[in-house]
Amino acid sequence: MSRIVVTEFMSLDGVMEDPGGAEGTKNGGWTFKFERGPEGGKFKFDELMSADALLLGRVTYQAFAAAWPAMGGDEFGEKMNNLPKYVVSSTLKDAEATWGDTTVLRGDVVDELTNLKSGPGGNLLVAGSSQLVHSLAENGLVDEYRLMVFPIILGTGKRVFPDADVMSELALTTQAVDGGTLLLTYQPA
């Protein structure tokens, strides 16, 4: 059985939008104001190495597919490029899904992901993909959140957690601090 693990860079006020600056938003690149330190690097490395596949929305998939093939020179880049990828999209054409082993999931999101979770495998790692993350959260499909919370308030932007009428209690399972950045892992309580 697979597990869906959502991993996000997040501001203190919950914004996840454009952490690296590639989207050209007003606050883009906000994570570069801070050092992640060795603990932050290990957190991201271990998380990727424990993944069996990537689960992405179309926008994040296309951004990653444009960047990662040129960054395959180390163990992290090799893993990113060689992991199977599942993309939730009703608009991505098969001819556009060319980054390694990519499967486009076009059906009902909840059904598709419930089936994917019930199959063999380990961690399905979700990065970015705000619409997908909101859908996963609203439908109780997230098994774990791994959040790198940076000491900054952005005020506006896409947020990790959706505005929803569903209350979700979480249990903190690990925590570390590196240079003011919190490394948090939560599971549904």
mmCIF file of N, CA and C in Angstrom, residues 7-128:
data_model
loop_
_atom_site.group_PDB
_atom_site.id
_atom_site.type_symbol
_atom_site.label_atom_id
_atom_site.label_comp_id
_atom_site.label_asym_id
_atom_site.label_seq_id
_atom_site.Cartn_x
_atom_site.Cartn_y
_atom_site.Cartn_z
ATOM 1 N N THR A 7 5.047 17.420 0.707
ATOM 2 C CA THR A 7 6.223 18.146 1.179
ATOM 3 C C THR A 7 6.189 19.558 0.610
ATOM 4 N N GLU A 8 6.322 20.538 1.475
ATOM 5 C CA GLU A 8 6.211 21.925 1.019
ATOM 6 C C GLU A 8 7.185 22.833 1.754
ATOM 7 N N PHE A 9 7.685 23.835 1.010
ATOM 8 C CA PHE A 9 8.308 24.998 1.619
ATOM 9 C C PHE A 9 7.144 25.913 1.959
ATOM 10 N N MET A 10 7.129 26.459 3.177
ATOM 11 C CA MET A 10 5.966 27.214 3.621
ATOM 12 C C MET A 10 6.413 28.413 4.454
ATOM 13 N N SER A 11 5.746 29.557 4.247
ATOM 14 C CA SER A 11 5.990 30.714 5.108
ATOM 15 C C SER A 11 5.248 30.490 6.426
ATOM 16 N N LEU A 12 5.556 31.302 7.405
ATOM 17 C CA LEU A 12 4.901 31.167 8.707
ATOM 18 C C LEU A 12 3.388 31.340 8.607
ATOM 19 N N ASP A 13 2.916 32.100 7.619
ATOM 20 C CA ASP A 13 1.481 32.292 7.438
ATOM 21 C C ASP A 13 0.892 31.343 6.399
ATOM 22 N N GLY A 14 1.607 30.252 6.098
ATOM 23 C CA GLY A 14 1.039 29.179 5.284
ATOM 24 C C GLY A 14 1.184 29.306 3.781
ATOM 25 N N VAL A 15 1.897 30.321 3.292
ATOM 26 C CA VAL A 15 2.048 30.502 1.847
ATOM 27 C C VAL A 15 3.123 29.554 1.313
ATOM 28 N N MET A 16 2.789 28.915 0.178
ATOM 29 C CA MET A 16 3.711 27.988 -0.480
ATOM 30 C C MET A 16 4.125 28.467 -1.864
ATOM 31 N N GLU A 17 3.520 29.535 -2.330
ATOM 32 C CA GLU A 17 3.669 29.977 -3.714
ATOM 33 C C GLU A 17 5.074 30.478 -4.031
ATOM 34 N N ASP A 18 5.617 29.997 -5.130
ATOM 35 C CA ASP A 18 6.844 30.482 -5.749
ATOM 36 C C ASP A 18 8.038 30.589 -4.800
ATOM 37 N N PRO A 19 8.350 29.519 -4.081
ATOM 38 C CA PRO A 19 9.470 29.600 -3.142
ATOM 39 C C PRO A 19 10.820 29.818 -3.822
ATOM 40 N N GLY A 20 10.949 29.357 -5.070
ATOM 41 C CA GLY A 20 12.218 29.484 -5.766
ATOM 42 C C GLY A 20 12.311 30.661 -6.718
ATOM 43 N N GLY A 21 11.182 31.327 -6.984
ATOM 44 C CA GLY A 21 11.187 32.504 -7.824
ATOM 45 C C GLY A 21 10.966 32.255 -9.306
ATOM 46 N N ALA A 22 10.781 30.999 -9.717
ATOM 47 C CA ALA A 22 10.628 30.682 -11.143
ATOM 48 C C ALA A 22 9.300 31.163 -11.726
ATOM 49 N N GLU A 23 8.306 31.403 -10.870
ATOM 50 C CA GLU A 23 6.985 31.806 -11.359
ATOM 51 C C GLU A 23 6.870 33.318 -11.556
ATOM 52 N N GLY A 24 7.839 34.064 -11.067
ATOM 53 C CA GLY A 24 7.836 35.508 -11.257
ATOM 54 C C GLY A 24 6.784 36.256 -10.465
ATOM 55 N N THR A 25 6.359 35.703 -9.331
ATOM 56 C CA THR A 25 5.364 36.395 -8.516
ATOM 57 C C THR A 25 6.021 37.496 -7.687
ATOM 58 N N LYS A 26 5.206 38.322 -7.085
ATOM 59 C CA LYS A 26 5.673 39.467 -6.289
ATOM 60 C C LYS A 26 6.697 39.059 -5.227
ATOM 61 N N ASN A 27 6.444 37.965 -4.516
ATOM 62 C CA ASN A 27 7.333 37.533 -3.442
ATOM 63 C C ASN A 27 8.218 36.346 -3.835
ATOM 64 N N GLY A 28 8.269 36.045 -5.107
ATOM 65 C CA GLY A 28 8.996 34.868 -5.569
ATOM 66 C C GLY A 28 10.442 34.808 -5.089
ATOM 67 N N GLY A 29 10.893 33.606 -4.794
ATOM 68 C CA GLY A 29 12.264 33.381 -4.341
ATOM 69 C C GLY A 29 12.484 33.615 -2.864
ATOM 70 N N TRP A 30 11.402 33.663 -2.111
ATOM 71 C CA TRP A 30 11.496 33.996 -0.687
ATOM 72 C C TRP A 30 12.323 33.014 0.131
ATOM 73 N N THR A 31 12.453 31.767 -0.294
ATOM 74 C CA THR A 31 13.243 30.805 0.485
ATOM 75 C C THR A 31 14.732 31.111 0.433
ATOM 76 N N PHE A 32 15.172 31.836 -0.605
ATOM 77 C CA PHE A 32 16.605 32.117 -0.745
ATOM 78 C C PHE A 32 17.112 33.145 0.261
ATOM 79 N N LYS A 33 16.222 33.746 1.012
ATOM 80 C CA LYS A 33 16.635 34.687 2.049
ATOM 81 C C LYS A 33 17.190 33.965 3.272
ATOM 82 N N PHE A 34 17.046 32.623 3.295
ATOM 83 C CA PHE A 34 17.388 31.859 4.485
ATOM 84 C C PHE A 34 18.292 30.677 4.144
ATOM 85 N N GLU A 35 19.157 30.354 5.068
ATOM 86 C CA GLU A 35 19.979 29.149 4.946
ATOM 87 C C GLU A 35 19.179 27.979 5.513
ATOM 88 N N ARG A 36 19.210 26.850 4.808
ATOM 89 C CA ARG A 36 18.547 25.645 5.331
ATOM 90 C C ARG A 36 19.480 24.876 6.240
ATOM 91 N N GLY A 37 20.767 25.074 6.074
ATOM 92 C CA GLY A 37 21.753 24.389 6.902
ATOM 93 C C GLY A 37 21.793 22.896 6.626
ATOM 94 N N PRO A 38 22.691 22.205 7.319
ATOM 95 C CA PRO A 38 22.839 20.764 7.096
ATOM 96 C C PRO A 38 21.582 19.967 7.438
ATOM 97 N N GLU A 39 20.870 20.379 8.491
ATOM 98 C CA GLU A 39 19.645 19.653 8.857
ATOM 99 C C GLU A 39 18.583 19.784 7.767
ATOM 100 N N GLY A 40 18.450 20.988 7.209
ATOM 101 C CA GLY A 40 17.478 21.216 6.145
ATOM 102 C C GLY A 40 17.823 20.426 4.894
ATOM 103 N N GLY A 41 19.108 20.394 4.552
ATOM 104 C CA GLY A 41 19.545 19.613 3.398
ATOM 105 C C GLY A 41 19.290 18.131 3.596
ATOM 106 N N LYS A 42 19.569 17.637 4.798
ATOM 107 C CA LYS A 42 19.352 16.213 5.106
ATOM 108 C C LYS A 42 17.856 15.884 5.086
ATOM 109 N N PHE A 43 17.030 16.781 5.604
ATOM 110 C CA PHE A 43 15.575 16.608 5.622
ATOM 111 C C PHE A 43 15.061 16.380 4.198
ATOM 112 N N LYS A 44 15.478 17.252 3.256
ATOM 113 C CA LYS A 44 15.030 17.140 1.867
ATOM 114 C C LYS A 44 15.638 15.920 1.169
ATOM 115 N N PHE A 45 16.899 15.630 1.443
ATOM 116 C CA PHE A 45 17.567 14.485 0.824
ATOM 117 C C PHE A 45 16.908 13.178 1.268
ATOM 118 N N ASP A 46 16.746 13.008 2.571
ATOM 119 C CA ASP A 46 16.146 11.772 3.104
ATOM 120 C C ASP A 46 14.725 11.580 2.592
ATOM 121 N N GLU A 47 13.977 12.660 2.513
ATOM 122 C CA GLU A 47 12.602 12.598 2.032
ATOM 123 C C GLU A 47 12.553 12.106 0.585
ATOM 124 N N LEU A 48 13.419 12.624 -0.266
ATOM 125 C CA LEU A 48 13.429 12.195 -1.663
ATOM 126 C C LEU A 48 13.915 10.759 -1.792
ATOM 127 N N MET A 49 14.939 10.400 -1.051
ATOM 128 C CA MET A 49 15.477 9.040 -1.150
ATOM 129 C C MET A 49 14.467 7.993 -0.675
ATOM 130 N N SER A 50 13.529 8.375 0.197
ATOM 131 C CA SER A 50 12.518 7.423 0.686
ATOM 132 C C SER A 50 11.286 7.372 -0.222
ATOM 133 N N ALA A 51 11.267 8.186 -1.274
ATOM 134 C CA ALA A 51 10.111 8.221 -2.182
ATOM 135 C C ALA A 51 10.217 7.130 -3.239
ATOM 136 N N ASP A 52 9.058 6.584 -3.603
ATOM 137 C CA ASP A 52 8.986 5.589 -4.675
ATOM 138 C C ASP A 52 8.426 6.183 -5.960
ATOM 139 N N ALA A 53 7.804 7.371 -5.867
ATOM 140 C CA ALA A 53 7.252 8.042 -7.047
ATOM 141 C C ALA A 53 6.941 9.486 -6.670
ATOM 142 N N LEU A 54 6.826 10.327 -7.694
ATOM 143 C CA LEU A 54 6.362 11.701 -7.517
ATOM 144 C C LEU A 54 4.907 11.773 -7.953
ATOM 145 N N LEU A 55 4.102 12.513 -7.217
ATOM 146 C CA LEU A 55 2.711 12.765 -7.553
ATOM 147 C C LEU A 55 2.575 14.282 -7.654
ATOM 148 N N LEU A 56 2.265 14.784 -8.854
ATOM 149 C CA LEU A 56 2.310 16.218 -9.092
ATOM 150 C C LEU A 56 1.083 16.712 -9.844
ATOM 151 N N GLY A 57 0.786 17.979 -9.690
ATOM 152 C CA GLY A 57 -0.185 18.644 -10.536
ATOM 153 C C GLY A 57 0.511 19.066 -11.824
ATOM 154 N N ARG A 58 -0.263 19.457 -12.805
ATOM 155 C CA ARG A 58 0.287 19.791 -14.121
ATOM 156 C C ARG A 58 1.295 20.936 -14.078
ATOM 157 N N VAL A 59 0.967 22.024 -13.395
ATOM 158 C CA VAL A 59 1.842 23.196 -13.384
ATOM 159 C C VAL A 59 3.199 22.850 -12.773
ATOM 160 N N THR A 60 3.195 22.181 -11.639
ATOM 161 C CA THR A 60 4.455 21.799 -10.999
ATOM 162 C C THR A 60 5.210 20.794 -11.859
ATOM 163 N N TYR A 61 4.487 19.832 -12.432
ATOM 164 C CA TYR A 61 5.136 18.847 -13.302
ATOM 165 C C TYR A 61 5.864 19.544 -14.456
ATOM 166 N N GLN A 62 5.190 20.472 -15.116
ATOM 167 C CA GLN A 62 5.802 21.134 -16.265
ATOM 168 C C GLN A 62 7.013 21.975 -15.850
ATOM 169 N N ALA A 63 6.947 22.617 -14.693
ATOM 170 C CA ALA A 63 8.096 23.393 -14.213
ATOM 171 C C ALA A 63 9.266 22.467 -13.875
ATOM 172 N N PHE A 64 8.978 21.371 -13.184
ATOM 173 C CA PHE A 64 10.035 20.407 -12.837
ATOM 174 C C PHE A 64 10.619 19.763 -14.096
ATOM 175 N N ALA A 65 9.759 19.402 -15.047
ATOM 176 C CA ALA A 65 10.206 18.741 -16.281
ATOM 177 C C ALA A 65 11.095 19.655 -17.111
ATOM 178 N N ALA A 66 10.901 20.954 -16.994
ATOM 179 C CA ALA A 66 11.741 21.909 -17.724
ATOM 180 C C ALA A 66 13.097 22.096 -17.044
ATOM 181 N N ALA A 67 13.160 21.881 -15.732
ATOM 182 C CA ALA A 67 14.391 22.171 -14.991
ATOM 183 C C ALA A 67 15.227 20.947 -14.628
ATOM 184 N N TRP A 68 14.595 19.887 -14.124
ATOM 185 C CA TRP A 68 15.346 18.782 -13.525
ATOM 186 C C TRP A 68 16.188 17.948 -14.496
ATOM 187 N N PRO A 69 15.790 17.724 -15.733
ATOM 188 C CA PRO A 69 16.660 16.926 -16.603
ATOM 189 C C PRO A 69 18.075 17.486 -16.738
ATOM 190 N N ALA A 70 18.238 18.786 -16.604
ATOM 191 C CA ALA A 70 19.566 19.410 -16.682
ATOM 192 C C ALA A 70 20.309 19.361 -15.347
ATOM 193 N N MET A 71 19.637 18.880 -14.292
ATOM 194 C CA MET A 71 20.253 18.851 -12.957
ATOM 195 C C MET A 71 20.457 17.428 -12.452
ATOM 196 N N GLY A 72 20.760 16.513 -13.340
ATOM 197 C CA GLY A 72 20.895 15.117 -12.938
ATOM 198 C C GLY A 72 22.294 14.685 -12.573
ATOM 199 N N GLY A 73 23.186 15.618 -12.285
ATOM 200 C CA GLY A 73 24.584 15.282 -12.060
ATOM 201 C C GLY A 73 24.936 14.755 -10.688
ATOM 202 N N ASP A 74 24.014 14.728 -9.749
ATOM 203 C CA ASP A 74 24.311 14.185 -8.421
ATOM 204 C C ASP A 74 23.217 13.187 -8.033
ATOM 205 N N GLU A 75 23.365 12.601 -6.857
ATOM 206 C CA GLU A 75 22.424 11.560 -6.413
ATOM 207 C C GLU A 75 20.993 12.090 -6.312
ATOM 208 N N PHE A 76 20.834 13.317 -5.836
ATOM 209 C CA PHE A 76 19.509 13.918 -5.694
ATOM 210 C C PHE A 76 18.871 14.106 -7.072
ATOM 211 N N GLY A 77 19.617 14.696 -7.998
ATOM 212 C CA GLY A 77 19.108 14.924 -9.352
ATOM 213 C C GLY A 77 18.802 13.634 -10.080
ATOM 214 N N GLU A 78 19.656 12.637 -9.912
ATOM 215 C CA GLU A 78 19.407 11.331 -10.537
ATOM 216 C C GLU A 78 18.112 10.723 -10.021
ATOM 217 N N LYS A 79 17.899 10.822 -8.718
ATOM 218 C CA LYS A 79 16.674 10.272 -8.123
ATOM 219 C C LYS A 79 15.440 11.011 -8.650
ATOM 220 N N MET A 80 15.498 12.348 -8.687
ATOM 221 C CA MET A 80 14.364 13.123 -9.209
ATOM 222 C C MET A 80 14.031 12.715 -10.640
ATOM 223 N N ASN A 81 15.046 12.558 -11.455
ATOM 224 C CA ASN A 81 14.826 12.251 -12.867
ATOM 225 C C ASN A 81 14.380 10.817 -13.104
ATOM 226 N N ASN A 82 14.763 9.898 -12.227
ATOM 227 C CA ASN A 82 14.467 8.488 -12.461
ATOM 228 C C ASN A 82 13.237 7.962 -11.736
ATOM 229 N N LEU A 83 12.691 8.732 -10.799
ATOM 230 C CA LEU A 83 11.460 8.298 -10.130
ATOM 231 C C LEU A 83 10.305 8.237 -11.123
ATOM 232 N N PRO A 84 9.402 7.268 -10.982
ATOM 233 C CA PRO A 84 8.157 7.326 -11.751
ATOM 234 C C PRO A 84 7.376 8.575 -11.330
ATOM 235 N N LYS A 85 6.656 9.152 -12.278
ATOM 236 C CA LYS A 85 5.881 10.354 -12.008
ATOM 237 C C LYS A 85 4.424 10.122 -12.368
ATOM 238 N N TYR A 86 3.536 10.575 -11.487
ATOM 239 C CA TYR A 86 2.101 10.567 -11.738
ATOM 240 C C TYR A 86 1.659 12.020 -11.745
ATOM 241 N N VAL A 87 0.970 12.423 -12.805
ATOM 242 C CA VAL A 87 0.532 13.807 -12.944
ATOM 243 C C VAL A 87 -0.987 13.826 -13.008
ATOM 244 N N VAL A 88 -1.604 14.571 -12.109
ATOM 245 C CA VAL A 88 -3.054 14.737 -12.111
ATOM 246 C C VAL A 88 -3.372 15.933 -12.998
ATOM 247 N N SER A 89 -4.006 15.668 -14.142
ATOM 248 C CA SER A 89 -4.316 16.747 -15.079
ATOM 249 C C SER A 89 -5.359 16.296 -16.088
ATOM 250 N N SER A 90 -6.274 17.193 -16.376
ATOM 251 C CA SER A 90 -7.240 16.925 -17.445
ATOM 252 C C SER A 90 -6.794 17.577 -18.748
ATOM 253 N N THR A 91 -5.712 18.356 -18.716
ATOM 254 C CA THR A 91 -5.288 19.090 -19.913
ATOM 255 C C THR A 91 -3.928 18.668 -20.461
ATOM 256 N N LEU A 92 -3.086 18.008 -19.662
ATOM 257 C CA LEU A 92 -1.752 17.612 -20.129
ATOM 258 C C LEU A 92 -1.877 16.474 -21.131
ATOM 259 N N LYS A 93 -1.330 16.682 -22.309
ATOM 260 C CA LYS A 93 -1.361 15.657 -23.352
ATOM 261 C C LYS A 93 -0.210 14.676 -23.150
ATOM 262 N N ASP A 94 -0.401 13.434 -23.590
ATOM 263 C CA ASP A 94 0.650 12.430 -23.456
ATOM 264 C C ASP A 94 1.947 12.895 -24.104
ATOM 265 N N ALA A 95 1.863 13.601 -25.210
ATOM 266 C CA ALA A 95 3.053 14.098 -25.911
ATOM 267 C C ALA A 95 3.819 15.134 -25.085
ATOM 268 N N GLU A 96 3.153 15.721 -24.080
ATOM 269 C CA GLU A 96 3.801 16.698 -23.200
ATOM 270 C C GLU A 96 4.340 16.056 -21.922
ATOM 271 N N ALA A 97 4.039 14.799 -21.713
ATOM 272 C CA ALA A 97 4.447 14.081 -20.499
ATOM 273 C C ALA A 97 5.691 13.254 -20.795
ATOM 274 N N THR A 98 6.791 13.945 -21.021
ATOM 275 C CA THR A 98 8.002 13.289 -21.515
ATOM 276 C C THR A 98 9.141 13.209 -20.506
ATOM 277 N N TRP A 99 8.923 13.636 -19.283
ATOM 278 C CA TRP A 99 9.988 13.605 -18.278
ATOM 279 C C TRP A 99 10.045 12.204 -17.662
ATOM 280 N N GLY A 100 10.873 11.354 -18.208
ATOM 281 C CA GLY A 100 11.033 9.999 -17.695
ATOM 282 C C GLY A 100 9.748 9.201 -17.768
ATOM 283 N N ASP A 101 9.582 8.329 -16.791
ATOM 284 C CA ASP A 101 8.422 7.447 -16.689
ATOM 285 C C ASP A 101 7.248 8.228 -16.101
ATOM 286 N N THR A 102 6.415 8.812 -16.965
ATOM 287 C CA THR A 102 5.302 9.653 -16.520
ATOM 288 C C THR A 102 3.972 9.042 -16.918
ATOM 289 N N THR A 103 3.045 9.001 -15.956
ATOM 290 C CA THR A 103 1.673 8.570 -16.191
ATOM 291 C C THR A 103 0.752 9.733 -15.865
ATOM 292 N N VAL A 104 -0.123 10.077 -16.800
ATOM 293 C CA VAL A 104 -1.084 11.155 -16.561
ATOM 294 C C VAL A 104 -2.385 10.547 -16.052
ATOM 295 N N LEU A 105 -2.849 11.044 -14.905
ATOM 296 C CA LEU A 105 -4.115 10.603 -14.306
ATOM 297 C C LEU A 105 -5.179 11.630 -14.677
ATOM 298 N N ARG A 106 -6.143 11.220 -15.518
ATOM 299 C CA ARG A 106 -7.124 12.162 -16.039
ATOM 300 C C ARG A 106 -8.537 11.953 -15.483
ATOM 301 N N GLY A 107 -8.757 10.888 -14.781
ATOM 302 C CA GLY A 107 -10.102 10.592 -14.295
ATOM 303 C C GLY A 107 -10.443 11.362 -13.037
ATOM 304 N N ASP A 108 -11.448 10.896 -12.334
ATOM 305 C CA ASP A 108 -11.847 11.478 -11.055
ATOM 306 C C ASP A 108 -10.651 11.415 -10.096
ATOM 307 N N VAL A 109 -10.238 12.562 -9.580
ATOM 308 C CA VAL A 109 -9.028 12.651 -8.758
ATOM 309 C C VAL A 109 -9.093 11.722 -7.556
ATOM 310 N N VAL A 110 -10.196 11.747 -6.835
ATOM 311 C CA VAL A 110 -10.309 10.928 -5.625
ATOM 312 C C VAL A 110 -10.234 9.445 -5.980
ATOM 313 N N ASP A 111 -10.957 9.012 -7.002
ATOM 314 C CA ASP A 111 -10.904 7.603 -7.420
ATOM 315 C C ASP A 111 -9.509 7.211 -7.879
ATOM 316 N N GLU A 112 -8.904 8.030 -8.726
ATOM 317 C CA GLU A 112 -7.568 7.738 -9.257
ATOM 318 C C GLU A 112 -6.550 7.593 -8.124
ATOM 319 N N LEU A 113 -6.584 8.518 -7.173
ATOM 320 C CA LEU A 113 -5.585 8.502 -6.103
ATOM 321 C C LEU A 113 -5.881 7.445 -5.055
ATOM 322 N N THR A 114 -7.132 7.146 -4.822
ATOM 323 C CA THR A 114 -7.477 6.039 -3.926
ATOM 324 C C THR A 114 -6.964 4.729 -4.509
ATOM 325 N N ASN A 115 -7.138 4.543 -5.819
ATOM 326 C CA ASN A 115 -6.617 3.342 -6.485
ATOM 327 C C ASN A 115 -5.100 3.303 -6.440
ATOM 328 N N LEU A 116 -4.463 4.429 -6.674
ATOM 329 C CA LEU A 116 -3.004 4.495 -6.647
ATOM 330 C C LEU A 116 -2.482 4.158 -5.257
ATOM 331 N N LYS A 117 -3.124 4.691 -4.223
ATOM 332 C CA LYS A 117 -2.711 4.408 -2.845
ATOM 333 C C LYS A 117 -2.892 2.944 -2.474
ATOM 334 N N SER A 118 -3.906 2.292 -3.021
ATOM 335 C CA SER A 118 -4.180 0.905 -2.637
ATOM 336 C C SER A 118 -3.244 -0.086 -3.330
ATOM 337 N N GLY A 119 -2.524 0.391 -4.327
ATOM 338 C CA GLY A 119 -1.586 -0.484 -5.036
ATOM 339 C C GLY A 119 -0.293 -0.647 -4.271
ATOM 340 N N PRO A 120 0.596 -1.489 -4.804
ATOM 341 C CA PRO A 120 1.882 -1.696 -4.141
ATOM 342 C C PRO A 120 2.748 -0.442 -4.246
ATOM 343 N N GLY A 121 3.661 -0.309 -3.328
ATOM 344 C CA GLY A 121 4.581 0.821 -3.377
ATOM 345 C C GLY A 121 4.730 1.471 -2.032
ATOM 346 N N GLY A 122 5.572 2.478 -2.012
ATOM 347 C CA GLY A 122 5.850 3.209 -0.780
ATOM 348 C C GLY A 122 5.339 4.625 -0.871
ATOM 349 N N ASN A 123 6.219 5.587 -0.620
ATOM 350 C CA ASN A 123 5.823 6.985 -0.561
ATOM 351 C C ASN A 123 5.632 7.601 -1.943
ATOM 352 N N LEU A 124 4.477 8.235 -2.116
ATOM 353 C CA LEU A 124 4.193 9.067 -3.284
ATOM 354 C C LEU A 124 4.404 10.503 -2.822
ATOM 355 N N LEU A 125 5.468 11.137 -3.286
ATOM 356 C CA LEU A 125 5.867 12.451 -2.799
ATOM 357 C C LEU A 125 5.217 13.551 -3.629
ATOM 358 N N VAL A 126 4.486 14.453 -2.951
ATOM 359 C CA VAL A 126 3.808 15.572 -3.597
ATOM 360 C C VAL A 126 4.529 16.854 -3.202
ATOM 361 N N ALA A 127 5.058 17.575 -4.192
ATOM 362 C CA ALA A 127 5.702 18.869 -3.951
ATOM 363 C C ALA A 127 4.957 19.918 -4.755
ATOM 364 N N GLY A 128 4.933 21.156 -4.239
ATOM 365 C CA GLY A 128 4.203 22.208 -4.949
ATOM 366 C C GLY A 128 2.766 21.793 -5.132
#
